[in-house]
mmCIF file of C-alpha atoms in Angstrom:
data_model
loop_
_atom_site.group_PDB
_atom_site.id
_atom_site.type_symbol
_atom_site.label_atom_id
_atom_site.label_comp_id
_atom_site.label_asym_id
_atom_site.label_seq_id
_atom_site.Cartn_x
_atom_site.Cartn_y
_atom_site.Cartn_z
ATOM 1 C CA UNK J 1 0.000 0.000 0.000
ATOM 2 C CA UNK J 2 3.028 2.313 0.148
ATOM 3 C CA UNK J 3 2.482 3.671 -3.329
ATOM 4 C CA UNK J 4 -1.221 4.394 -2.934
ATOM 5 C CA UNK J 5 -0.851 6.105 0.418
ATOM 6 C CA UNK J 6 2.229 7.929 -0.770
ATOM 7 C CA UNK J 7 1.291 11.441 0.220
ATOM 8 C CA UNK J 8 -1.327 10.835 2.858
ATOM 9 C CA UNK J 9 0.129 8.327 5.301
ATOM 10 C CA UNK J 10 -0.709 9.398 8.834
ATOM 11 C CA UNK J 11 2.046 9.423 11.448
ATOM 12 C CA UNK J 12 2.203 5.811 12.685
ATOM 13 C CA UNK J 13 1.739 5.006 16.328
ATOM 14 C CA UNK J 14 4.053 2.687 18.246
ATOM 15 C CA UNK J 15 2.386 -0.683 18.763
ATOM 16 C CA UNK J 16 3.483 -3.837 20.469
ATOM 17 C CA UNK J 17 3.600 -6.850 18.160
ATOM 18 C CA UNK J 18 0.754 -8.538 19.987
ATOM 19 C CA UNK J 19 -1.643 -5.624 19.575
ATOM 20 C CA UNK J 20 -4.641 -6.035 17.290
ATOM 21 C CA UNK J 21 -5.287 -3.292 14.757
ATOM 22 C CA UNK J 22 -8.874 -2.428 14.002
ATOM 23 C CA UNK J 23 -9.494 -2.500 10.229
ATOM 24 C CA UNK J 24 -10.127 0.877 8.623
ATOM 25 C CA UNK J 25 -12.346 0.901 5.550
ATOM 26 C CA UNK J 26 -11.789 3.085 2.516
ATOM 27 C CA UNK J 27 -14.800 5.135 1.429
ATOM 28 C CA UNK J 28 -15.419 6.638 -1.990
ATOM 29 C CA UNK J 29 -16.934 10.034 -2.701
ATOM 30 C CA UNK J 30 -17.988 11.001 -6.204
ATOM 31 C CA UNK J 31 -16.081 13.937 -7.630
ATOM 32 C CA UNK J 32 -13.236 14.911 -9.893
ATOM 33 C CA UNK J 33 -10.595 12.722 -8.406
ATOM 34 C CA UNK J 34 -7.546 14.810 -9.326
ATOM 35 C CA UNK J 35 -9.034 17.968 -7.814
ATOM 36 C CA UNK J 36 -7.758 16.888 -4.396
ATOM 37 C CA UNK J 37 -4.192 16.120 -5.442
ATOM 38 C CA UNK J 38 -2.682 19.557 -4.899
ATOM 39 C CA UNK J 39 -3.914 19.730 -1.328
ATOM 40 C CA UNK J 40 -2.547 16.376 -0.236
ATOM 41 C CA UNK J 41 0.166 16.467 2.423
ATOM 42 C CA UNK J 42 3.605 15.085 1.727
ATOM 43 C CA UNK J 43 4.606 11.771 3.246
ATOM 44 C CA UNK J 44 6.063 12.674 6.662
ATOM 45 C CA UNK J 45 9.366 11.338 7.958
ATOM 46 C CA UNK J 46 8.691 9.627 11.313
ATOM 47 C CA UNK J 47 10.736 10.878 14.290
ATOM 48 C CA UNK J 48 14.024 9.020 14.598
ATOM 49 C CA UNK J 49 13.286 7.674 18.076
ATOM 50 C CA UNK J 50 9.916 6.342 16.945
ATOM 51 C CA UNK J 51 11.495 4.571 13.965
ATOM 52 C CA UNK J 52 14.056 2.904 16.206
ATOM 53 C CA UNK J 53 11.458 1.843 18.776
ATOM 54 C CA UNK J 54 9.335 0.256 16.069
ATOM 55 C CA UNK J 55 12.384 -1.540 14.711
ATOM 56 C CA UNK J 56 13.111 -3.021 18.129
ATOM 57 C CA UNK J 57 9.459 -4.008 18.576
ATOM 58 C CA UNK J 58 9.586 -5.951 15.311
ATOM 59 C CA UNK J 59 12.815 -7.723 16.250
ATOM 60 C CA UNK J 60 11.854 -8.722 19.783
ATOM 61 C CA UNK J 61 9.675 -11.768 18.949
ATOM 62 C CA UNK J 62 12.184 -13.282 16.508
ATOM 63 C CA UNK J 63 15.641 -12.950 18.113
ATOM 64 C CA UNK J 64 17.192 -14.213 21.351
ATOM 65 C CA UNK J 65 17.522 -12.130 24.526
ATOM 66 C CA UNK J 66 21.281 -11.944 23.994
ATOM 67 C CA UNK J 67 20.833 -10.683 20.439
ATOM 68 C CA UNK J 68 18.196 -8.235 21.603
ATOM 69 C CA UNK J 69 20.493 -6.845 24.280
ATOM 70 C CA UNK J 70 23.281 -6.376 21.754
ATOM 71 C CA UNK J 71 20.884 -4.675 19.338
ATOM 72 C CA UNK J 72 19.765 -2.240 22.045
ATOM 73 C CA UNK J 73 23.399 -1.289 22.649
ATOM 74 C CA UNK J 74 23.916 -0.647 18.942
ATOM 75 C CA UNK J 75 20.682 1.335 18.843
ATOM 76 C CA UNK J 76 21.797 3.550 21.738
ATOM 77 C CA UNK J 77 25.007 4.325 19.874
ATOM 78 C CA UNK J 78 23.021 4.987 16.697
ATOM 79 C CA UNK J 79 20.783 7.466 18.565
ATOM 80 C CA UNK J 80 23.604 9.328 20.311
ATOM 81 C CA UNK J 81 23.673 13.136 19.788
ATOM 82 C CA UNK J 82 25.533 13.993 16.583
ATOM 83 C CA UNK J 83 25.716 10.309 15.664
ATOM 84 C CA UNK J 84 24.910 8.421 12.487
ATOM 85 C CA UNK J 85 21.189 8.307 13.265
ATOM 86 C CA UNK J 86 20.802 12.073 13.502
ATOM 87 C CA UNK J 87 22.778 12.630 10.291
ATOM 88 C CA UNK J 88 20.675 10.119 8.370
ATOM 89 C CA UNK J 89 17.443 11.552 9.788
ATOM 90 C CA UNK J 90 18.394 15.056 8.630
ATOM 91 C CA UNK J 91 19.211 13.687 5.186
ATOM 92 C CA UNK J 92 15.776 12.051 5.000
ATOM 93 C CA UNK J 93 14.085 15.265 6.097
ATOM 94 C CA UNK J 94 15.930 17.229 3.391
ATOM 95 C CA UNK J 95 14.776 14.706 0.801
ATOM 96 C CA UNK J 96 11.210 14.940 2.106
ATOM 97 C CA UNK J 97 11.201 18.736 1.679
ATOM 98 C CA UNK J 98 12.208 18.415 -1.971
ATOM 99 C CA UNK J 99 9.851 15.619 -2.986
ATOM 100 C CA UNK J 100 6.166 14.800 -2.609
ATOM 101 C CA UNK J 101 7.060 11.348 -1.356
ATOM 102 C CA UNK J 102 10.544 10.578 -0.062
ATOM 103 C CA UNK J 103 9.878 6.822 -0.073
ATOM 104 C CA UNK J 104 7.959 5.953 -3.257
ATOM 105 C CA UNK J 105 10.832 6.035 -5.756
ATOM 106 C CA UNK J 106 13.088 4.000 -3.460
ATOM 107 C CA UNK J 107 10.264 1.522 -2.987
ATOM 108 C CA UNK J 108 9.685 1.216 -6.740
ATOM 109 C CA UNK J 109 13.360 0.757 -7.532
ATOM 110 C CA UNK J 110 14.324 -1.584 -4.686
ATOM 111 C CA UNK J 111 11.191 -3.676 -4.237
ATOM 112 C CA UNK J 112 10.424 -4.144 -7.924
ATOM 113 C CA UNK J 113 12.737 -2.863 -10.651
ATOM 114 C CA UNK J 114 16.004 -4.055 -9.090
ATOM 115 C CA UNK J 115 14.425 -7.365 -8.052
ATOM 116 C CA UNK J 116 15.899 -9.856 -10.520
ATOM 117 C CA UNK J 117 13.909 -13.023 -9.926
ATOM 118 C CA UNK J 118 11.133 -13.708 -12.455
ATOM 119 C CA UNK J 119 8.012 -11.626 -11.936
ATOM 120 C CA UNK J 120 6.007 -14.835 -12.333
ATOM 121 C CA UNK J 121 5.262 -16.360 -8.918
ATOM 122 C CA UNK J 122 7.585 -13.885 -7.168
ATOM 123 C CA UNK J 123 5.931 -10.475 -7.498
ATOM 124 C CA UNK J 124 2.989 -10.587 -9.941
ATOM 125 C CA UNK J 125 -0.300 -11.481 -8.205
ATOM 126 C CA UNK J 126 -2.857 -13.659 -9.929
ATOM 127 C CA UNK J 127 -6.563 -13.090 -9.366
ATOM 128 C CA UNK J 128 -9.236 -15.747 -9.921
ATOM 129 C CA UNK J 129 -12.720 -14.487 -10.751
ATOM 130 C CA UNK J 130 -15.918 -16.530 -10.303
ATOM 131 C CA UNK J 131 -16.288 -19.359 -12.812
ATOM 132 C CA UNK J 132 -18.526 -18.474 -15.733
ATOM 133 C CA UNK J 133 -21.274 -20.590 -17.263
ATOM 134 C CA UNK J 134 -19.900 -21.142 -20.758
ATOM 135 C CA UNK J 135 -17.958 -24.071 -22.180
ATOM 136 C CA UNK J 136 -17.179 -22.984 -25.729
ATOM 137 C CA UNK J 137 -15.402 -20.329 -27.734
ATOM 138 C CA UNK J 138 -18.572 -18.329 -28.445
ATOM 139 C CA UNK J 139 -19.097 -17.860 -24.723
ATOM 140 C CA UNK J 140 -15.418 -17.064 -24.320
ATOM 141 C CA UNK J 141 -15.578 -14.397 -27.057
ATOM 142 C CA UNK J 142 -18.824 -12.892 -25.799
ATOM 143 C CA UNK J 143 -17.586 -12.560 -22.227
ATOM 144 C CA UNK J 144 -14.213 -11.215 -23.366
ATOM 145 C CA UNK J 145 -16.023 -8.547 -25.391
ATOM 146 C CA UNK J 146 -18.070 -7.435 -22.383
ATOM 147 C CA UNK J 147 -14.991 -7.462 -20.182
ATOM 148 C CA UNK J 148 -13.081 -5.232 -22.608
ATOM 149 C CA UNK J 149 -16.044 -2.863 -22.802
ATOM 150 C CA UNK J 150 -16.081 -2.735 -19.000
ATOM 151 C CA UNK J 151 -12.402 -1.781 -18.879
ATOM 152 C CA UNK J 152 -13.014 0.967 -21.441
ATOM 153 C CA UNK J 153 -15.910 2.241 -19.321
ATOM 154 C CA UNK J 154 -13.573 2.395 -16.317
ATOM 155 C CA UNK J 155 -10.952 4.125 -18.457
ATOM 156 C CA UNK J 156 -13.491 6.782 -19.410
ATOM 157 C CA UNK J 157 -13.876 7.697 -15.729
ATOM 158 C CA UNK J 158 -10.099 8.016 -15.423
ATOM 159 C CA UNK J 159 -9.798 10.106 -18.585
ATOM 160 C CA UNK J 160 -12.702 12.375 -17.585
ATOM 161 C CA UNK J 161 -11.529 12.610 -13.960
ATOM 162 C CA UNK J 162 -14.901 11.392 -12.710
ATOM 163 C CA UNK J 163 -13.463 8.551 -10.645
ATOM 164 C CA UNK J 164 -14.836 8.617 -7.077
ATOM 165 C CA UNK J 165 -12.205 9.947 -4.685
ATOM 166 C CA UNK J 166 -11.078 7.451 -2.048
ATOM 167 C CA UNK J 167 -11.012 8.596 1.576
ATOM 168 C CA UNK J 168 -9.367 7.004 4.591
ATOM 169 C CA UNK J 169 -10.215 8.326 8.037
ATOM 170 C CA UNK J 170 -12.027 11.274 6.454
ATOM 171 C CA UNK J 171 -9.001 12.339 4.400
ATOM 172 C CA UNK J 172 -8.628 12.017 0.607
ATOM 173 C CA UNK J 173 -6.053 9.559 -0.678
ATOM 174 C CA UNK J 174 -3.607 10.039 -3.528
ATOM 175 C CA UNK J 175 -5.219 8.787 -6.756
ATOM 176 C CA UNK J 176 -2.227 9.033 -9.083
ATOM 177 C CA UNK J 177 -1.856 5.285 -9.427
ATOM 178 C CA UNK J 178 -5.138 5.047 -11.305
ATOM 179 C CA UNK J 179 -3.253 6.571 -14.228
ATOM 180 C CA UNK J 180 -0.554 3.906 -13.973
ATOM 181 C CA UNK J 181 -2.525 0.695 -14.432
ATOM 182 C CA UNK J 182 -3.534 1.135 -18.088
ATOM 183 C CA UNK J 183 -1.244 1.689 -21.090
ATOM 184 C CA UNK J 184 1.826 0.797 -19.038
ATOM 185 C CA UNK J 185 4.441 -1.925 -19.133
ATOM 186 C CA UNK J 186 7.640 -3.058 -17.474
ATOM 187 C CA UNK J 187 10.751 -3.006 -19.682
ATOM 188 C CA UNK J 188 13.525 -5.523 -18.915
ATOM 189 C CA UNK J 189 17.071 -4.317 -18.372
ATOM 190 C CA UNK J 190 20.372 -6.081 -17.894
ATOM 191 C CA UNK J 191 20.567 -5.177 -14.202
ATOM 192 C CA UNK J 192 17.537 -2.979 -13.533
ATOM 193 C CA UNK J 193 14.158 -2.714 -15.229
ATOM 194 C CA UNK J 194 12.123 0.387 -16.041
ATOM 195 C CA UNK J 195 8.415 1.136 -16.304
ATOM 196 C CA UNK J 196 6.846 3.110 -19.135
ATOM 197 C CA UNK J 197 3.374 4.627 -19.146
ATOM 198 C CA UNK J 198 1.726 6.020 -22.260
ATOM 199 C CA UNK J 199 -1.621 7.073 -20.794
ATOM 200 C CA UNK J 200 -0.727 10.764 -20.526
ATOM 201 C CA UNK J 201 1.240 11.084 -23.755
ATOM 202 C CA UNK J 202 0.317 13.388 -26.626
ATOM 203 C CA UNK J 203 -1.290 10.471 -28.455
ATOM 204 C CA UNK J 204 -2.578 7.999 -25.842
ATOM 205 C CA UNK J 205 -2.969 4.423 -27.104
ATOM 206 C CA UNK J 206 -6.318 3.401 -28.547
ATOM 207 C CA UNK J 207 -5.574 -0.302 -28.892
ATOM 208 C CA UNK J 208 -5.364 -3.391 -26.746
ATOM 209 C CA UNK J 209 -3.345 -6.559 -27.262
ATOM 210 C CA UNK J 210 -5.185 -9.843 -27.779
ATOM 211 C CA UNK J 211 -3.186 -13.078 -27.646
ATOM 212 C CA UNK J 212 -4.487 -16.442 -28.825
ATOM 213 C CA UNK J 213 -2.444 -19.585 -29.483
ATOM 214 C CA UNK J 214 0.736 -17.600 -28.709
ATOM 215 C CA UNK J 215 -0.100 -15.092 -31.473
ATOM 216 C CA UNK J 216 -0.396 -11.395 -30.618
ATOM 217 C CA UNK J 217 -2.929 -9.096 -32.285
ATOM 218 C CA UNK J 218 -3.435 -5.348 -32.091
ATOM 219 C CA UNK J 219 -7.119 -4.522 -31.642
ATOM 220 C CA UNK J 220 -8.140 -0.868 -31.922
ATOM 221 C CA UNK J 221 -11.011 -0.407 -29.478
ATOM 222 C CA UNK J 222 -12.132 3.098 -30.470
ATOM 223 C CA UNK J 223 -14.081 4.324 -33.469
ATOM 224 C CA UNK J 224 -12.800 7.154 -35.648
ATOM 225 C CA UNK J 225 -14.979 9.620 -33.696
ATOM 226 C CA UNK J 226 -13.277 8.644 -30.431
ATOM 227 C CA UNK J 227 -16.152 6.585 -29.053
ATOM 228 C CA UNK J 228 -15.328 3.112 -27.701
ATOM 229 C CA UNK J 229 -16.385 0.088 -29.706
ATOM 230 C CA UNK J 230 -19.613 -1.548 -28.614
ATOM 231 C CA UNK J 231 -19.688 -5.045 -27.160
ATOM 232 C CA UNK J 232 -20.935 -6.391 -30.497
ATOM 233 C CA UNK J 233 -18.165 -4.656 -32.413
ATOM 234 C CA UNK J 234 -15.537 -6.027 -30.052
ATOM 235 C CA UNK J 235 -17.070 -9.495 -30.304
ATOM 236 C CA UNK J 236 -16.872 -9.457 -34.095
ATOM 237 C CA UNK J 237 -13.224 -8.391 -33.965
ATOM 238 C CA UNK J 238 -12.397 -11.129 -31.473
ATOM 239 C CA UNK J 239 -14.049 -13.671 -33.768
ATOM 240 C CA UNK J 240 -11.787 -12.534 -36.604
ATOM 241 C CA UNK J 241 -8.748 -12.880 -34.375
ATOM 242 C CA UNK J 242 -9.761 -16.337 -33.177
ATOM 243 C CA UNK J 243 -10.432 -17.626 -36.698
ATOM 244 C CA UNK J 244 -7.116 -16.342 -38.031
ATOM 245 C CA UNK J 245 -5.003 -17.833 -35.230
ATOM 246 C CA UNK J 246 -6.002 -21.485 -35.237
ATOM 247 C CA UNK J 247 -2.448 -22.731 -35.721
ATOM 248 C CA UNK J 248 -1.067 -24.183 -32.509
ATOM 249 C CA UNK J 249 2.552 -24.615 -33.603
ATOM 250 C CA UNK J 250 3.612 -20.981 -33.285
ATOM 251 C CA UNK J 251 6.639 -20.019 -31.232
ATOM 252 C CA UNK J 252 5.560 -19.065 -27.681
ATOM 253 C CA UNK J 253 7.643 -15.882 -27.647
ATOM 254 C CA UNK J 254 5.678 -14.523 -24.691
ATOM 255 C CA UNK J 255 7.141 -17.165 -22.398
ATOM 256 C CA UNK J 256 10.450 -15.281 -22.488
ATOM 257 C CA UNK J 257 8.879 -12.694 -20.185
ATOM 258 C CA UNK J 258 8.666 -15.348 -17.457
ATOM 259 C CA UNK J 259 12.458 -15.653 -17.237
ATOM 260 C CA UNK J 260 14.939 -14.377 -14.666
ATOM 261 C CA UNK J 261 15.110 -10.641 -15.317
ATOM 262 C CA UNK J 262 18.800 -10.642 -16.302
ATOM 263 C CA UNK J 263 18.236 -13.504 -18.755
ATOM 264 C CA UNK J 264 15.173 -11.829 -20.210
ATOM 265 C CA UNK J 265 17.025 -8.509 -20.379
ATOM 266 C CA UNK J 266 19.711 -10.039 -22.605
ATOM 267 C CA UNK J 267 17.216 -11.861 -24.804
ATOM 268 C CA UNK J 268 15.128 -8.678 -25.059
ATOM 269 C CA UNK J 269 18.057 -6.564 -26.232
ATOM 270 C CA UNK J 270 18.668 -9.102 -29.008
ATOM 271 C CA UNK J 271 14.987 -9.502 -29.809
ATOM 272 C CA UNK J 272 14.416 -5.823 -30.563
ATOM 273 C CA UNK J 273 17.475 -5.511 -32.803
ATOM 274 C CA UNK J 274 15.131 -6.746 -35.496
ATOM 275 C CA UNK J 275 13.048 -3.792 -36.709
ATOM 276 C CA UNK J 276 9.825 -5.765 -37.091
ATOM 277 C CA UNK J 277 10.221 -7.355 -33.677
ATOM 278 C CA UNK J 278 10.879 -3.955 -32.134
ATOM 279 C CA UNK J 279 7.685 -2.509 -33.626
ATOM 280 C CA UNK J 280 5.695 -5.547 -32.476
ATOM 281 C CA UNK J 281 7.039 -5.369 -28.928
ATOM 282 C CA UNK J 282 6.417 -1.614 -28.748
ATOM 283 C CA UNK J 283 2.803 -2.161 -29.805
ATOM 284 C CA UNK J 284 2.330 -4.662 -26.973
ATOM 285 C CA UNK J 285 3.997 -2.371 -24.457
ATOM 286 C CA UNK J 286 1.904 0.655 -25.454
ATOM 287 C CA UNK J 287 -1.440 -1.169 -25.508
ATOM 288 C CA UNK J 288 -4.110 -0.292 -22.951
ATOM 289 C CA UNK J 289 -4.093 -3.871 -21.633
ATOM 290 C CA UNK J 290 -3.673 -7.449 -22.800
ATOM 291 C CA UNK J 291 -6.482 -9.979 -23.132
ATOM 292 C CA UNK J 292 -5.374 -13.623 -23.163
ATOM 293 C CA UNK J 293 -7.747 -16.057 -24.875
ATOM 294 C CA UNK J 294 -6.541 -19.322 -23.397
ATOM 295 C CA UNK J 295 -6.755 -22.789 -24.850
ATOM 296 C CA UNK J 296 -8.586 -25.365 -22.710
ATOM 297 C CA UNK J 297 -6.635 -26.565 -19.686
ATOM 298 C CA UNK J 298 -6.691 -30.211 -18.509
ATOM 299 C CA UNK J 299 -10.018 -31.191 -17.004
ATOM 300 C CA UNK J 300 -9.906 -31.822 -13.271
ATOM 301 C CA UNK J 301 -12.408 -32.608 -10.543
ATOM 302 C CA UNK J 302 -14.328 -29.813 -8.882
ATOM 303 C CA UNK J 303 -12.141 -30.275 -5.795
ATOM 304 C CA UNK J 304 -9.006 -29.524 -7.817
ATOM 305 C CA UNK J 305 -10.490 -26.812 -10.022
ATOM 306 C CA UNK J 306 -9.555 -23.932 -7.726
ATOM 307 C CA UNK J 307 -5.907 -24.977 -7.640
ATOM 308 C CA UNK J 308 -5.776 -25.533 -11.382
ATOM 309 C CA UNK J 309 -7.329 -22.196 -12.260
ATOM 310 C CA UNK J 310 -5.117 -20.423 -9.715
ATOM 311 C CA UNK J 311 -2.079 -21.854 -11.510
ATOM 312 C CA UNK J 312 -3.566 -20.741 -14.818
ATOM 313 C CA UNK J 313 -3.832 -17.151 -13.596
ATOM 314 C CA UNK J 314 -0.432 -17.119 -11.875
ATOM 315 C CA UNK J 315 1.689 -18.634 -14.633
ATOM 316 C CA UNK J 316 -0.465 -20.113 -17.394
ATOM 317 C CA UNK J 317 0.081 -23.755 -16.523
ATOM 318 C CA UNK J 318 3.534 -24.159 -18.039
ATOM 319 C CA UNK J 319 5.063 -24.184 -21.504
ATOM 320 C CA UNK J 320 2.800 -27.027 -22.685
ATOM 321 C CA UNK J 321 -0.297 -25.007 -21.931
ATOM 322 C CA UNK J 322 -0.773 -21.234 -21.732
ATOM 323 C CA UNK J 323 2.392 -19.725 -20.251
ATOM 324 C CA UNK J 324 3.389 -18.633 -23.757
ATOM 325 C CA UNK J 325 -0.010 -16.984 -24.133
ATOM 326 C CA UNK J 326 1.120 -14.085 -21.935
ATOM 327 C CA UNK J 327 3.300 -10.994 -21.888
ATOM 328 C CA UNK J 328 4.165 -11.021 -18.190
ATOM 329 C CA UNK J 329 5.754 -7.552 -18.338
ATOM 330 C CA UNK J 330 2.364 -6.038 -19.177
ATOM 331 C CA UNK J 331 0.774 -4.309 -16.202
ATOM 332 C CA UNK J 332 -2.705 -5.715 -16.739
ATOM 333 C CA UNK J 333 -3.603 -9.020 -18.402
ATOM 334 C CA UNK J 334 -7.124 -10.421 -18.286
ATOM 335 C CA UNK J 335 -7.324 -14.164 -18.914
ATOM 336 C CA UNK J 336 -10.403 -15.941 -20.276
ATOM 337 C CA UNK J 337 -10.491 -19.686 -20.923
ATOM 338 C CA UNK J 338 -12.899 -21.658 -23.097
ATOM 339 C CA UNK J 339 -14.065 -23.585 -20.031
ATOM 340 C CA UNK J 340 -15.415 -20.545 -18.159
ATOM 341 C CA UNK J 341 -12.246 -19.860 -16.197
ATOM 342 C CA UNK J 342 -11.488 -16.180 -15.851
ATOM 343 C CA UNK J 343 -9.119 -13.936 -13.964
ATOM 344 C CA UNK J 344 -6.084 -11.745 -14.355
ATOM 345 C CA UNK J 345 -2.442 -11.284 -13.537
ATOM 346 C CA UNK J 346 -0.857 -7.902 -13.026
ATOM 347 C CA UNK J 347 2.744 -6.765 -12.943
ATOM 348 C CA UNK J 348 3.131 -5.086 -9.592
ATOM 349 C CA UNK J 349 5.640 -2.285 -10.248
ATOM 350 C CA UNK J 350 3.330 0.502 -11.542
ATOM 351 C CA UNK J 351 0.706 0.283 -8.800
ATOM 352 C CA UNK J 352 -0.357 -1.338 -5.563
ATOM 353 C CA UNK J 353 -3.502 -3.405 -5.209
ATOM 354 C CA UNK J 354 -6.361 -0.924 -4.580
ATOM 355 C CA UNK J 355 -6.558 0.561 -8.124
ATOM 356 C CA UNK J 356 -6.553 -2.965 -9.563
ATOM 357 C CA UNK J 357 -9.286 -4.044 -7.152
ATOM 358 C CA UNK J 358 -11.377 -0.996 -8.078
ATOM 359 C CA UNK J 359 -11.020 -1.771 -11.777
ATOM 360 C CA UNK J 360 -11.863 -5.454 -11.334
ATOM 361 C CA UNK J 361 -14.933 -4.646 -9.211
ATOM 362 C CA UNK J 362 -16.141 -2.239 -11.893
ATOM 363 C CA UNK J 363 -15.548 -4.722 -14.713
ATOM 364 C CA UNK J 364 -17.268 -7.604 -12.913
ATOM 365 C CA UNK J 365 -20.356 -5.474 -12.273
ATOM 366 C CA UNK J 366 -20.296 -4.214 -15.860
ATOM 367 C CA UNK J 367 -20.306 -7.749 -17.277
ATOM 368 C CA UNK J 368 -23.427 -8.556 -15.252
ATOM 369 C CA UNK J 369 -25.452 -5.893 -17.041
ATOM 370 C CA UNK J 370 -27.975 -7.030 -19.617
ATOM 371 C CA UNK J 371 -26.790 -6.384 -23.142
ATOM 372 C CA UNK J 372 -28.088 -3.314 -24.920
ATOM 373 C CA UNK J 373 -30.259 -3.486 -28.026
ATOM 374 C CA UNK J 374 -28.044 -4.242 -30.973
ATOM 375 C CA UNK J 375 -27.879 -1.857 -33.900
ATOM 376 C CA UNK J 376 -26.528 -2.345 -37.428
ATOM 377 C CA UNK J 377 -22.748 -2.105 -37.575
ATOM 378 C CA UNK J 378 -20.335 -1.061 -40.260
ATOM 379 C CA UNK J 379 -17.692 -3.728 -40.866
ATOM 380 C CA UNK J 380 -14.342 -3.055 -39.203
ATOM 381 C CA UNK J 381 -10.950 -4.027 -40.630
ATOM 382 C CA UNK J 382 -9.191 -7.181 -39.513
ATOM 383 C CA UNK J 383 -7.049 -6.491 -36.410
ATOM 384 C CA UNK J 384 -3.395 -6.751 -37.493
ATOM 385 C CA UNK J 385 -1.242 -9.536 -36.115
ATOM 386 C CA UNK J 386 2.195 -8.666 -34.812
ATOM 387 C CA UNK J 387 5.088 -10.230 -36.700
ATOM 388 C CA UNK J 388 6.906 -11.093 -33.495
ATOM 389 C CA UNK J 389 9.531 -13.782 -34.102
ATOM 390 C CA UNK J 390 12.279 -15.301 -32.011
ATOM 391 C CA UNK J 391 15.360 -15.625 -34.189
ATOM 392 C CA UNK J 392 18.512 -17.661 -33.643
ATOM 393 C CA UNK J 393 20.438 -14.639 -32.410
ATOM 394 C CA UNK J 394 17.741 -14.027 -29.790
ATOM 395 C CA UNK J 395 18.181 -17.597 -28.596
ATOM 396 C CA UNK J 396 21.935 -17.009 -28.317
ATOM 397 C CA UNK J 397 21.381 -13.963 -26.113
ATOM 398 C CA UNK J 398 18.865 -15.867 -24.042
ATOM 399 C CA UNK J 399 21.321 -18.726 -23.481
ATOM 400 C CA UNK J 400 24.082 -16.311 -22.490
ATOM 401 C CA UNK J 401 21.795 -14.675 -19.941
ATOM 402 C CA UNK J 402 20.651 -18.037 -18.625
ATOM 403 C CA UNK J 403 24.255 -19.228 -18.259
ATOM 404 C CA UNK J 404 25.156 -16.074 -16.334
ATOM 405 C CA UNK J 405 22.102 -16.512 -14.124
ATOM 406 C CA UNK J 406 23.052 -20.126 -13.334
ATOM 407 C CA UNK J 407 26.712 -19.205 -12.745
ATOM 408 C CA UNK J 408 25.763 -16.482 -10.272
ATOM 409 C CA UNK J 409 23.283 -18.753 -8.551
ATOM 410 C CA UNK J 410 20.600 -16.040 -8.530
#
């Protein structure tokens, strides 16, 4: 929650580890949600003594009395007048005066972008939604179309600044992260990743990525007049995509994004040396979100279904199934299977959980609405398929990165 509460975190109280904290609910008030941003307080730097006391309180249950006694001695030295503690505290306070949030960038860099283990299973949460009542591709396409329309409806509230403002304890919360969850993507690096967001650019993206049988398509979801496509229009486009991607022997290039970040960083730098690959990858990265139309997973008993679908949302089930039907660097990926399974996985760096939860709640409610009366539609062009290919030189870079990863034991 550090990112979401960036500028509004109240001064924490000192609590013993055994104390119970009463849950505090977040309320929403309708209004232009960026109107409150300028008045939000900066994230305060806790007093040095309070920070140290909380540190000791956390350590006490997990270390021996001897270790605790030694730590208290070190802490007393740290807190001595003119000592290291005071100098570091003053440095933090200077940083806090110059920034809106002295912690958020450090948190982003250290907790996420410098973290080199694969994002899959280590930092990207999977979310399982209630099982749906279809068992065929028509149901899969129809639900996917409504889901996409629901995301676009949510996006309209963000773009128009009509998102309800969230309040905690009667005070408005920072809403900046709502702009980070769409049209954003993590970019692999050799030692540190970056995050790009295109939502506030001069020409914000108007397309999503749809992936089926490991093949990536660019689907424009807005009409020429700027209005979003209707559910029926989206459905027809998804049908075209499905029918043109029936081959199941395509290279699962997306599975590269599940690798150790250093390995993927090397493979990525080789992958985008090819001009066509670079354009294809950029289109995926810039897209509003990714929708994964999964092939059927192995049938299991009802008792095992929850575990199977959880694995599907977390990692796709492995290379034999749908793990190549992903771009794990993408911030938001909705996953719809032919068997009624549905959920999402999101890359955690751009935002904490609450904006994702708000979007998912909105989309789920939107998909429950009865469909509007259909009207005649003008035919839309076939969504273009990316020409993403994994060449021999990419494989060489991938192997080099993998060898380095294994040598370092990380």
